[in-house]
Amino acid sequence: MLYPEMNVSRALIDLSGIWEFQLAQAEGFKEKWTKVPFEHPEHIAVPASYNDQKEGTQFRDHYGWAVYQKKLEIPVMLKKERVVLRFGSVTQAARVYLNGTLICTHKGGFLPFEVEINPYLEEENLLCVAVDNRVNYGTLPIGNEAGAAFFGSDLPDIESVRNMKARPQNLPNFDFFNYAGIHRPVKLYTTPWNYIKDITIVPDIEGTDGIVQYQIDCEGSGDLHVEIYDEAGQKVCEGFEPEGTLRIPDAHLWEPGNAYLYQACVTFGEDSYTQSFGIRTVRVEGTRFLINNKPFYFKGFGKHEDSAVHGRGLDEALNVKDLSLMNWLHANSFRTSHYPYSEEMMNLCDREGIVVIDETPAVGLNFGWDDTEGFAKFRTKEHHEDVIRDMIARDKNHPCVVMWSIANEPDTEKQPQASYDYFKPLYDLAHACDPQDRPVTLVICQNDYIRDLVAPAMDVICFNRYYGWYVYGGNLEISKEAFEYEMKYWAELGKPAMITEYGADTVAGLHSATPNMFTEEYQMEYYRAMNAVLDQCPFIIGEQMWNFADFATIQGVMRVDGNKKGLFTRDRRPKLAAHYFRQRWEEIPDFGYKK
Ligand code: BDP
């Protein structure tokens, strides 16, 4: 799916700003809201989560539908063209109405969708977007369905408790706040009626030349021309067919920390579109992860799209800041835990040479402690396939993306075979969908790893480990030993492996000379201990700590105002361990760290 751009043949209008807003019921909303402007609306900024923009638990803890409205007049000269309405993301599901007509629906909160709107346009238009934030066993991420499961059964049987238990609410089975709303930009763009639908680019390297395999999908008829330009604006090669292979002599490679982007300028009849891409290859060979045929070492984090007030809404200044902090730390990569990030972030990573592991929103596919039903209870299979297809369709051309992660911490151990039967076809699907055929992984959680059949079936073993926190918390000596012991198991598999989460909750400003849990000293000593183990393992191809920054979660006894495992606070101030990593990562090269 192409990212919308403005050029000589395409107009682009960003509908960001203040929209009219109303919270609705869990089950639905008044039909007239799709046709008639609200009488007493709230004012809400788009893009952003709605939860933290207004005071009150009715916003923070809302369950079900919320409705956005915007009045639109479309310039008459644009109406002669094909007019498309495009949403970067709406979380978790959307129904879109134009002048009372349902024009599209979308399930899933982290990927774009669009609809041609010409047939519905009038002189004055009312755009209405209904957003459902409910998570359950059929959504990704997963929400629990057991009603008010976290209330104890020993509560007195009084009416108010019964009412509280009966009140529907989201029970996320994931450790980040279930922010909702129109999270990424809403845009109108035009194309001519004969138009470029999609562009696929597969780069390769032959000697010092770059090889560009391309395919252009078009609607209608017209003359086609593809020209490739370098960063100096020089044309380096061209083609006239809808698909083909081009050669860039002495190509500049896209490298981590040293990005170089070529532009494929495509014209088709009256339409045109410019797709940027990089010349780089990715391959797993033995226990190594090769970028441009050189063994790469991942230094970085799991992140979240999360900040004060905006919630999960796009914040481009914050994205710039985060990449700047990554450069300050000599980091080179992150995982889009636990959902695909904005297209704007992916574009920025392409430009800045930051390496990305691109993850689906499949988080929470685990059973709970006393569950007997296992995988049978989830209704996610088809949706999971859809998000893999759509994520790869959106991100296939990004040089920054070097691996797909199809899920985070599903239960792969309690029912090993059922789990394998669920995930192996998804692994195959991801490979089949990716024209660049990047490595595919699934991030496993800390469990009885010997029973796990899924991790060994992946191209790279990615594991989250909390020795020293959830396991043997406070005792770094025994944690180190246990971690070393486990590494011997993974060493035997002959596959590359990396740690995709490890961390300790750390309250900024809390210090102690003898490292105690939650202090800044403990976080630093914890990483020193774990990294000493990683450094002994030649098959370990990377370390991504958890988390880049503190982030919001559901309230509960496990979390003091959110998850505090950040290397930075939520407002991006470094904790002690940030200085430790900065020094460590300066000494670890991007390539050739593990021979
Ligand atoms: C892991 C999850 C991550 C959590 C983290 C934690 O993958 O989403 O935030 O643990 O507990 O299990 O901090």
Coordinates of C-alpha atoms and ligand atoms in Angstrom, one line a residue:
M1 CA 0.0 0.0 0.0
L2 CA 1.5 3.4 -1.0
Y3 CA 2.0 6.1 1.5
P4 CA 0.1 9.2 0.3
E5 CA 2.2 11.9 -1.3
M6 CA 1.6 15.2 -2.9
N7 CA 3.2 15.7 -6.4
V8 CA 2.3 17.1 -9.8
S9 CA -0.5 14.6 -10.3
R10 CA -1.7 14.1 -6.7
A11 CA -3.2 16.5 -4.3
L12 CA -3.0 15.8 -0.6
I13 CA -5.0 17.3 2.3
D14 CA -4.2 16.5 5.9
L15 CA -7.4 16.5 8.1
S16 CA -5.5 16.7 11.4
G17 CA -6.9 19.2 13.8
I18 CA -9.7 19.5 16.3
W19 CA -12.7 17.2 15.5
E20 CA -16.1 17.0 17.2
F21 CA -16.3 14.0 19.6
Q22 CA -18.8 12.0 21.6
L23 CA -18.4 8.9 23.8
A24 CA -21.0 6.3 23.0
Q25 CA -22.1 3.0 24.4
A26 CA -20.3 -0.3 24.3
E27 CA -22.9 -1.8 22.0
G28 CA -23.2 1.0 19.6
F29 CA -24.0 4.6 18.9
K30 CA -27.0 6.6 17.7
E31 CA -27.6 6.3 14.0
K32 CA -28.4 10.0 13.7
W33 CA -24.8 10.7 14.7
T34 CA -23.7 9.5 11.3
K35 CA -25.9 12.0 9.6
V36 CA -26.4 15.1 11.8
P37 CA -23.8 17.2 13.6
F38 CA -23.6 16.6 17.4
E39 CA -25.5 19.1 19.5
H40 CA -23.1 19.4 22.3
P41 CA -19.8 17.8 21.2
E42 CA -16.5 17.5 23.0
H43 CA -13.5 18.8 21.1
I44 CA -10.7 16.3 20.5
A45 CA -7.4 16.6 18.7
V46 CA -6.6 14.2 15.8
P47 CA -4.3 12.4 15.6
A48 CA -4.0 11.4 19.2
S49 CA -5.6 9.0 21.7
Y50 CA -8.7 10.5 23.2
N51 CA -8.1 9.0 26.7
D52 CA -5.7 11.5 28.2
Q53 CA -7.0 14.6 26.4
K54 CA -9.9 15.1 28.8
E55 CA -10.2 14.6 32.5
G56 CA -12.3 11.9 34.1
T57 CA -12.5 8.1 34.2
Q58 CA -15.2 8.2 31.5
F59 CA -12.5 9.0 29.0
R60 CA -9.6 7.0 30.5
D61 CA -11.6 3.9 31.1
H62 CA -14.1 4.2 28.3
Y63 CA -15.4 0.8 27.0
G64 CA -16.8 0.5 23.5
W65 CA -17.7 3.0 20.9
A66 CA -16.6 6.7 20.6
V67 CA -17.6 8.8 17.6
Y68 CA -15.7 11.6 15.8
Q69 CA -17.3 14.0 13.3
K70 CA -15.8 16.5 10.8
K71 CA -17.5 18.7 8.3
L72 CA -15.8 18.7 4.9
E73 CA -16.1 20.8 1.8
I74 CA -14.0 19.4 -1.1
P75 CA -12.5 21.9 -3.6
V76 CA -14.5 21.5 -6.8
M77 CA -11.4 21.1 -8.9
L78 CA -10.4 18.0 -6.9
K79 CA -13.7 16.3 -7.5
K80 CA -12.8 15.6 -11.1
E81 CA -10.1 13.3 -9.8
R82 CA -10.3 10.1 -7.9
V83 CA -10.6 11.2 -4.2
V84 CA -9.4 8.8 -1.5
L85 CA -9.9 9.0 2.2
R86 CA -7.1 7.4 4.1
F87 CA -6.6 6.6 7.8
G88 CA -3.1 5.9 9.1
S89 CA -4.6 3.9 12.0
V90 CA -7.8 3.9 14.1
T91 CA -7.6 1.8 17.3
Q92 CA -9.0 -0.9 17.7
A93 CA -11.8 -1.0 15.0
A94 CA -13.5 1.6 12.9
R95 CA -16.7 2.3 11.0
V96 CA -16.6 5.2 8.6
Y97 CA -19.7 7.1 7.4
L98 CA -19.9 9.9 4.8
N99 CA -23.2 11.8 4.8
G100 CA -24.9 8.9 6.7
T101 CA -23.6 6.1 4.4
L102 CA -21.3 3.5 5.8
I103 CA -18.4 3.7 3.4
C104 CA -15.9 1.4 5.1
T105 CA -15.1 -0.7 8.1
H106 CA -11.8 -1.8 9.5
K107 CA -10.6 -4.2 12.1
G108 CA -7.2 -3.7 13.9
G109 CA -5.7 -0.6 15.4
F110 CA -2.3 -0.3 13.9
L111 CA -2.4 -0.4 10.1
P112 CA -3.8 2.0 7.4
F113 CA -6.9 1.6 5.4
E114 CA -8.5 3.8 2.7
V115 CA -11.6 4.2 0.6
E116 CA -12.5 6.0 -2.6
I117 CA -15.2 8.5 -1.8
N118 CA -16.3 10.1 -5.1
P119 CA -19.7 8.4 -5.2
Y120 CA -20.7 9.7 -1.7
L121 CA -19.5 13.3 -2.0
E122 CA -22.0 16.2 -1.8
E123 CA -21.3 19.9 -1.6
E124 CA -21.2 19.9 2.2
N125 CA -20.2 16.7 3.8
L126 CA -20.3 15.2 7.2
L127 CA -17.5 12.6 7.9
C128 CA -18.2 10.4 10.9
V129 CA -15.7 7.9 12.3
A130 CA -17.0 5.5 14.9
V131 CA -14.2 3.9 16.9
D132 CA -14.4 0.7 19.0
N133 CA -11.7 0.2 21.7
R134 CA -12.9 -3.3 22.8
V135 CA -10.3 -6.1 23.0
N136 CA -11.2 -9.7 23.4
Y137 CA -10.2 -13.2 22.3
G138 CA -10.9 -12.3 18.7
T139 CA -8.8 -9.1 18.5
L140 CA -5.1 -8.5 18.3
P141 CA -4.0 -7.5 20.9
I142 CA -5.9 -9.9 23.1
G143 CA -8.3 -8.9 25.8
N144 CA -9.6 -11.2 28.5
E145 CA -13.3 -12.0 28.4
A146 CA -14.0 -13.4 31.8
G147 CA -15.9 -10.3 32.9
A148 CA -14.4 -8.6 35.9
A149 CA -11.8 -11.3 36.3
F150 CA -9.5 -9.5 38.6
F151 CA -12.1 -9.1 41.4
G152 CA -11.7 -11.7 44.1
S153 CA -14.4 -14.2 44.6
D154 CA -14.4 -13.6 48.3
L155 CA -16.0 -10.1 47.9
P156 CA -19.2 -9.5 49.9
D157 CA -22.2 -10.3 47.8
I158 CA -23.7 -6.8 47.9
E159 CA -25.5 -5.1 45.0
S160 CA -22.8 -2.5 44.2
V161 CA -20.2 -5.2 43.9
R162 CA -22.5 -7.2 41.7
N163 CA -23.0 -4.2 39.5
M164 CA -19.3 -3.5 39.4
K165 CA -18.6 -7.1 38.3
A166 CA -21.3 -6.9 35.7
R167 CA -20.0 -3.6 34.3
P168 CA -18.3 -4.4 31.0
Q169 CA -14.8 -3.2 30.7
N170 CA -11.6 -3.8 28.8
L171 CA -9.3 -6.4 30.4
P172 CA -6.2 -6.1 28.3
N173 CA -4.0 -9.2 28.3
F174 CA -1.0 -7.0 27.5
D175 CA 1.2 -4.6 29.5
F176 CA 0.5 -1.3 27.8
F177 CA -2.4 1.1 28.2
N178 CA -5.3 0.3 25.8
Y179 CA -5.2 3.8 24.2
A180 CA -7.9 4.4 21.6
G181 CA -9.0 6.8 18.9
I182 CA -7.8 8.1 15.6
H183 CA -4.1 7.6 16.3
R184 CA -2.5 8.5 13.0
P185 CA -3.2 11.1 10.3
V186 CA -6.4 11.2 8.3
K187 CA -5.7 12.3 4.8
L188 CA -7.6 13.0 1.6
Y189 CA -5.6 12.5 -1.6
T190 CA -6.4 12.5 -5.2
T191 CA -5.1 10.5 -8.2
P192 CA -6.0 10.5 -11.9
W193 CA -8.6 7.8 -12.8
N194 CA -5.9 5.7 -14.4
Y195 CA -3.4 5.4 -11.5
I196 CA -0.5 3.7 -9.9
K197 CA -1.8 1.3 -7.3
D198 CA 1.3 -0.2 -5.8
I199 CA 5.1 -0.4 -6.2
T200 CA 7.3 -3.3 -5.1
I201 CA 11.0 -3.1 -5.0
V202 CA 13.4 -5.9 -4.3
P203 CA 17.1 -4.8 -4.0
D204 CA 20.1 -7.0 -4.4
I205 CA 23.9 -6.5 -4.6
E206 CA 26.1 -7.9 -7.4
G207 CA 29.8 -7.0 -6.9
T208 CA 29.7 -3.2 -6.5
D209 CA 26.4 -2.9 -8.5
G210 CA 22.9 -2.6 -7.1
I211 CA 20.2 -4.7 -8.6
V212 CA 16.6 -3.4 -8.5
Q213 CA 13.8 -5.8 -9.3
Y214 CA 10.6 -3.8 -9.5
Q215 CA 6.9 -4.3 -10.1
I216 CA 4.4 -1.6 -10.7
D217 CA 0.7 -2.4 -10.3
C218 CA -1.6 0.0 -12.1
E219 CA -5.3 0.5 -12.6
G220 CA -6.4 1.4 -16.2
S221 CA -4.1 2.1 -19.1
G222 CA -1.3 4.5 -19.9
D223 CA 2.4 4.7 -20.7
L224 CA 4.7 3.6 -18.0
H225 CA 8.1 4.9 -17.1
V226 CA 10.4 4.2 -14.1
E227 CA 13.4 6.3 -13.5
I228 CA 15.8 5.7 -10.6
Y229 CA 17.6 8.8 -9.1
D230 CA 20.4 8.9 -6.6
E231 CA 20.7 11.3 -3.7
A232 CA 22.5 13.8 -5.9
G233 CA 19.5 13.9 -8.2
Q234 CA 21.3 12.0 -11.0
K235 CA 19.3 9.5 -13.0
V236 CA 21.1 6.1 -12.7
C237 CA 18.9 3.8 -14.7
E238 CA 15.3 3.5 -16.1
G239 CA 12.7 1.1 -17.3
F240 CA 9.6 1.1 -19.4
E241 CA 7.9 -2.1 -18.4
P242 CA 5.5 -2.7 -15.5
E243 CA 8.1 -5.1 -14.1
G244 CA 11.7 -5.7 -14.6
T245 CA 15.3 -5.7 -13.3
L246 CA 17.5 -2.6 -13.4
R247 CA 21.2 -2.2 -12.5
I248 CA 22.8 0.7 -10.6
P249 CA 26.5 0.7 -11.3
D250 CA 28.6 1.3 -8.2
A251 CA 25.6 1.6 -6.0
H252 CA 25.6 3.3 -2.6
L253 CA 24.4 0.8 0.0
W254 CA 21.8 1.4 2.7
E255 CA 23.7 0.6 5.9
P256 CA 22.7 0.9 9.5
G257 CA 23.9 4.3 10.7
N258 CA 24.7 5.2 7.1
A259 CA 21.5 5.4 5.2
Y260 CA 21.4 6.0 1.5
L261 CA 18.1 6.2 -0.4
Y262 CA 17.4 6.0 -4.1
Q263 CA 14.1 7.3 -5.5
A264 CA 12.1 5.3 -8.0
C265 CA 10.1 8.0 -9.9
V266 CA 7.2 6.2 -11.7
T267 CA 4.9 7.8 -14.2
F268 CA 1.9 6.1 -15.6
G269 CA -0.3 8.1 -18.0
E270 CA -1.1 11.2 -16.0
D271 CA -0.2 9.8 -12.7
S272 CA 3.1 9.8 -10.9
Y273 CA 4.5 8.5 -7.7
T274 CA 8.0 8.5 -6.1
Q275 CA 9.0 5.5 -4.0
S276 CA 12.2 5.6 -2.0
F277 CA 14.2 2.5 -1.4
G278 CA 17.6 1.4 -0.3
I279 CA 20.1 -1.1 -1.8
R280 CA 20.7 -3.6 1.0
T281 CA 20.3 -7.3 1.6
V282 CA 19.4 -9.3 4.6
R283 CA 20.1 -13.0 5.2
V284 CA 20.5 -15.5 8.0
E285 CA 23.5 -17.8 7.6
G286 CA 24.4 -20.3 10.2
T287 CA 24.4 -18.4 13.5
R288 CA 24.9 -15.0 11.8
F289 CA 22.5 -12.3 10.7
L290 CA 23.9 -10.7 7.6
I291 CA 23.1 -7.2 6.4
N292 CA 24.9 -6.5 3.1
N293 CA 26.7 -9.8 3.7
K294 CA 28.3 -8.6 6.9
P295 CA 27.4 -10.0 10.4
F296 CA 25.2 -7.4 12.1
Y297 CA 24.8 -7.0 15.9
F298 CA 21.5 -5.5 17.1
K299 CA 22.0 -2.8 19.8
G300 CA 18.7 -1.3 20.9
F301 CA 15.3 -1.7 22.5
G302 CA 11.8 -2.7 22.5
K303 CA 9.8 0.5 22.4
H304 CA 6.2 1.8 22.6
E305 CA 4.3 4.5 20.8
D306 CA 3.5 6.3 24.0
S307 CA 3.7 9.8 25.4
A308 CA 2.0 12.1 27.8
V309 CA -1.3 13.6 26.5
H310 CA -0.9 12.2 23.0
G311 CA -1.1 8.6 24.3
R312 CA -0.5 6.4 21.3
G313 CA -1.1 9.2 18.8
L314 CA 1.5 10.1 16.2
D315 CA 4.0 12.6 17.6
E316 CA 6.7 13.4 15.0
A317 CA 8.8 15.6 17.3
L318 CA 8.9 12.7 19.7
N319 CA 10.0 10.3 17.0
V320 CA 12.8 12.7 15.9
K321 CA 13.8 12.9 19.6
D322 CA 13.8 9.2 20.1
L323 CA 16.0 8.6 17.1
S324 CA 18.3 11.3 18.3
L325 CA 18.6 9.6 21.7
M326 CA 19.3 6.3 19.9
N327 CA 22.1 8.0 18.1
W328 CA 23.4 9.5 21.3
L329 CA 23.4 5.9 22.8
H330 CA 25.2 4.4 19.7
A331 CA 22.1 2.1 19.4
N332 CA 21.3 0.9 15.9
S333 CA 17.9 -0.8 16.1
F334 CA 14.5 -1.3 17.8
R335 CA 11.5 -3.7 17.6
T336 CA 8.1 -2.2 17.0
S337 CA 6.8 -3.9 20.2
H338 CA 3.9 -4.7 20.2
Y339 CA 2.3 -3.5 17.0
P340 CA 3.3 -1.9 13.7
Y341 CA 4.4 1.7 14.2
S342 CA 3.4 4.7 12.2
E343 CA 4.5 5.0 8.6
E344 CA 6.1 8.3 9.5
M345 CA 8.4 6.5 12.0
M346 CA 9.3 3.9 9.4
N347 CA 10.1 6.6 6.9
L348 CA 12.3 8.3 9.4
C349 CA 14.2 5.1 10.2
D350 CA 14.8 4.6 6.5
R351 CA 16.3 8.1 6.4
E352 CA 18.4 7.8 9.5
G353 CA 19.7 4.3 9.1
I354 CA 17.9 2.7 12.1
V355 CA 17.3 -1.0 11.8
V356 CA 13.7 -2.2 12.6
I357 CA 12.2 -5.5 13.6
D358 CA 8.6 -5.1 12.5
E359 CA 6.0 -6.7 14.8
T360 CA 2.3 -7.5 14.4
P361 CA -0.1 -6.6 17.2
A362 CA -0.3 -10.3 18.2
V363 CA 0.4 -9.9 21.9
G364 CA -1.5 -11.6 24.7
L365 CA -2.0 -15.0 23.0
N366 CA -1.3 -16.8 26.3
F367 CA -3.6 -18.7 28.5
G368 CA -3.4 -17.5 32.1
W369 CA -2.2 -19.8 34.9
D370 CA -5.2 -22.1 35.4
D371 CA -6.5 -22.3 31.8
T372 CA -7.3 -25.6 30.3
E373 CA -8.8 -24.5 27.0
G374 CA -5.5 -23.2 25.6
F375 CA -5.4 -22.1 22.0
A376 CA -8.9 -23.3 21.2
K377 CA -10.3 -20.2 23.0
F378 CA -8.8 -17.6 20.6
R379 CA -10.7 -16.5 17.5
T380 CA -7.7 -14.8 16.0
K381 CA -6.4 -17.0 13.2
E382 CA -7.9 -15.1 10.2
H383 CA -7.3 -11.7 11.7
H384 CA -3.7 -12.7 12.4
E385 CA -3.3 -13.7 8.8
D386 CA -4.7 -10.3 7.7
V387 CA -2.4 -8.3 9.9
I388 CA 0.6 -10.2 8.6
R389 CA -0.5 -9.6 5.0
D390 CA -1.3 -6.0 5.6
M391 CA 1.8 -5.1 7.6
I392 CA 4.1 -6.6 5.0
A393 CA 2.1 -5.0 2.2
R394 CA 2.6 -1.6 3.9
D395 CA 6.3 -2.0 4.9
K396 CA 7.7 -4.3 2.2
N397 CA 9.8 -1.6 0.6
H398 CA 11.4 -0.1 3.8
P399 CA 15.2 -0.8 3.9
C400 CA 15.0 -0.2 7.7
V401 CA 12.9 -3.4 8.1
V402 CA 15.2 -6.4 8.4
M403 CA 12.9 -9.0 10.1
W404 CA 9.2 -9.6 10.8
S405 CA 8.0 -10.7 14.2
I406 CA 4.7 -12.5 13.9
A407 CA 3.9 -12.4 17.7
N408 CA 5.1 -11.4 21.1
E409 CA 5.2 -13.9 24.0
P410 CA 2.4 -16.3 23.0
D411 CA 2.1 -19.4 25.1
T412 CA 4.3 -21.8 23.1
E413 CA 5.0 -24.2 25.9
K414 CA 1.8 -25.4 27.6
Q415 CA 0.4 -26.9 24.4
P416 CA 3.6 -27.2 22.2
Q417 CA 1.9 -29.0 19.3
A418 CA -1.2 -26.8 19.1
S419 CA 1.0 -23.8 19.3
Y420 CA 3.2 -25.0 16.5
D421 CA 0.1 -25.8 14.4
Y422 CA -1.1 -22.2 14.9
F423 CA 2.2 -20.4 14.3
K424 CA 4.1 -22.4 11.7
P425 CA 1.5 -21.6 8.9
L426 CA 1.8 -17.9 9.9
Y427 CA 5.6 -18.1 9.7
D428 CA 5.2 -19.6 6.2
L429 CA 2.6 -16.9 5.3
A430 CA 5.0 -14.1 6.3
H431 CA 7.7 -15.5 4.1
A432 CA 5.2 -16.0 1.2
C433 CA 4.0 -12.4 1.5
D434 CA 7.4 -10.7 1.6
P435 CA 8.9 -10.1 -1.9
Q436 CA 12.3 -9.5 -0.1
D437 CA 11.9 -12.7 1.8
R438 CA 13.3 -11.3 5.1
P439 CA 13.9 -13.5 8.1
V440 CA 10.8 -14.2 10.2
T441 CA 10.7 -14.6 14.0
L442 CA 8.4 -14.9 16.9
V443 CA 9.4 -13.5 20.3
I444 CA 9.1 -16.1 23.1
C445 CA 8.5 -15.6 26.7
Q446 CA 10.3 -17.1 29.7
N447 CA 8.9 -20.6 30.2
D448 CA 10.0 -24.2 30.0
Y449 CA 11.9 -23.5 26.7
I450 CA 12.8 -27.1 26.2
R451 CA 9.2 -27.9 25.4
D452 CA 8.9 -25.1 22.9
L453 CA 8.5 -26.3 19.3
V454 CA 7.8 -22.9 17.8
A455 CA 11.0 -21.0 18.5
P456 CA 13.3 -23.5 16.8
A457 CA 11.1 -23.3 13.7
M458 CA 11.9 -19.5 13.3
D459 CA 14.8 -18.0 11.4
V460 CA 16.1 -16.3 14.5
I461 CA 15.4 -17.2 18.1
C462 CA 14.1 -14.1 19.9
F463 CA 13.6 -14.4 23.6
N464 CA 12.5 -12.1 26.4
R465 CA 14.2 -12.9 29.7
Y466 CA 13.7 -11.5 33.2
Y467 CA 16.2 -13.4 35.3
G468 CA 17.0 -10.8 38.0
W469 CA 13.5 -9.3 37.9
Y470 CA 10.5 -11.6 37.7
V471 CA 12.7 -14.6 38.2
Y472 CA 15.3 -14.5 41.0
G473 CA 14.5 -10.8 41.4
G474 CA 17.2 -9.0 43.5
N475 CA 19.8 -11.8 43.2
L476 CA 22.0 -11.1 40.2
E477 CA 24.5 -13.8 41.0
I478 CA 22.0 -16.7 40.7
S479 CA 20.2 -14.9 37.8
K480 CA 23.5 -14.8 35.9
E481 CA 24.0 -18.5 36.5
A482 CA 20.5 -19.4 35.4
F483 CA 20.9 -17.3 32.3
E484 CA 24.2 -19.0 31.4
Y485 CA 22.6 -22.3 31.9
E486 CA 19.8 -21.5 29.5
M487 CA 22.2 -20.2 26.9
K488 CA 23.8 -23.6 26.7
Y489 CA 20.5 -24.9 25.4
W490 CA 20.1 -22.3 22.7
A491 CA 23.8 -22.7 21.6
E492 CA 23.0 -26.3 20.6
L493 CA 20.3 -25.3 18.0
G494 CA 22.8 -23.7 15.7
K495 CA 20.6 -20.7 15.0
P496 CA 21.2 -17.0 15.6
A497 CA 19.5 -15.8 18.7
M498 CA 18.9 -12.5 20.4
I499 CA 17.4 -11.1 23.5
T500 CA 14.5 -8.9 22.6
E501 CA 13.5 -7.9 26.2
Y502 CA 15.3 -7.8 29.5
G503 CA 14.8 -5.2 32.1
A504 CA 14.2 -4.1 35.6
D505 CA 11.6 -1.5 36.8
T506 CA 13.5 1.6 37.9
V507 CA 12.2 4.6 39.6
A508 CA 14.1 7.6 38.3
G509 CA 15.9 9.4 41.1
L510 CA 15.9 6.4 43.5
H511 CA 19.4 5.5 44.4
S512 CA 21.3 3.1 46.8
A513 CA 24.9 2.3 47.1
T514 CA 24.1 -1.4 47.4
P515 CA 21.9 -2.0 44.4
N516 CA 18.3 -2.8 45.5
M517 CA 15.5 -3.5 43.1
F518 CA 13.9 -0.4 41.7
T519 CA 17.0 1.8 42.1
E520 CA 19.0 3.2 39.2
E521 CA 22.0 1.3 40.4
Y522 CA 20.2 -2.0 40.3
Q523 CA 19.1 -1.4 36.7
M524 CA 22.7 -0.8 35.7
E525 CA 24.1 -3.7 37.6
Y526 CA 21.4 -6.0 36.2
Y527 CA 22.4 -5.1 32.7
R528 CA 26.1 -5.5 33.4
A529 CA 25.4 -9.0 34.7
M530 CA 23.2 -10.1 31.8
N531 CA 25.4 -8.5 29.2
A532 CA 28.4 -10.4 30.5
V533 CA 26.5 -13.6 29.7
L534 CA 25.5 -12.4 26.2
D535 CA 29.1 -11.4 25.5
Q536 CA 30.2 -15.0 26.0
C537 CA 27.8 -16.4 23.4
P538 CA 29.0 -16.3 19.8
F539 CA 25.5 -17.2 18.5
I540 CA 23.9 -14.1 20.2
I541 CA 23.3 -11.6 17.4
G542 CA 21.9 -8.8 19.5
E543 CA 20.6 -7.2 22.7
Q544 CA 17.4 -5.2 22.8
M545 CA 16.7 -4.0 26.3
W546 CA 13.2 -3.4 27.7
N547 CA 12.1 -0.6 27.4
F548 CA 13.4 2.5 25.6
A549 CA 11.3 4.7 27.9
D550 CA 8.8 4.4 30.7
F551 CA 5.3 3.9 29.4
A552 CA 1.6 3.9 30.5
T553 CA -0.1 0.7 31.5
I554 CA -3.4 -0.3 33.0
Q555 CA -3.6 0.5 36.8
G556 CA -2.7 -2.3 39.1
V557 CA -0.5 -3.4 42.0
M558 CA 2.3 -4.4 39.6
R559 CA 2.7 -1.0 38.2
V560 CA 3.5 2.4 39.8
D561 CA 2.1 4.9 37.4
G562 CA 3.0 2.7 34.5
N563 CA 5.9 0.4 33.5
K564 CA 9.2 1.8 34.7
K565 CA 11.7 -0.3 32.9
G566 CA 12.6 2.6 30.6
L567 CA 16.2 3.5 30.0
F568 CA 14.6 7.0 29.8
T569 CA 11.7 8.4 31.8
R570 CA 8.5 8.9 29.9
D571 CA 9.7 12.5 29.2
R572 CA 13.0 11.2 27.8
R573 CA 15.4 11.9 30.7
P574 CA 18.2 9.3 30.9
K575 CA 18.5 7.0 33.9
L576 CA 21.9 5.9 35.1
A577 CA 21.8 2.8 32.9
A578 CA 21.5 4.9 29.8
H579 CA 25.0 6.2 30.5
Y580 CA 26.2 2.6 31.0
F581 CA 24.7 1.5 27.6
R582 CA 26.1 4.6 25.9
Q583 CA 29.6 3.6 26.8
R584 CA 29.0 -0.1 26.1
W585 CA 27.4 0.4 22.7
E586 CA 30.1 2.9 21.6
E587 CA 32.5 0.0 21.9
I588 CA 30.4 -2.5 20.1
P589 CA 30.6 -2.1 16.3
D590 CA 27.4 -2.6 14.2
F591 CA 29.2 -5.2 12.2
G592 CA 31.5 -8.0 13.1
Y593 CA 31.1 -7.9 16.9
K594 CA 30.5 -11.7 17.0
K595 CA 32.8 -13.4 14.6
Ligands
BDP1 C1 7.0 -8.9 28.8 C2 6.1 -8.3 27.7 C3 6.1 -6.7 27.8 C4 6.0 -6.3 29.2 C5 7.2 -6.8 30.0 C6 7.3 -6.3 31.4 O1 6.5 -8.7 26.5 O2 5.0 -6.3 27.0 O3 5.9 -4.9 29.3 O4 7.2 -8.2 30.0 O5 6.7 -7.0 32.3 O6 6.5 -10.1 29.2 O7 7.8 -5.2 31.7

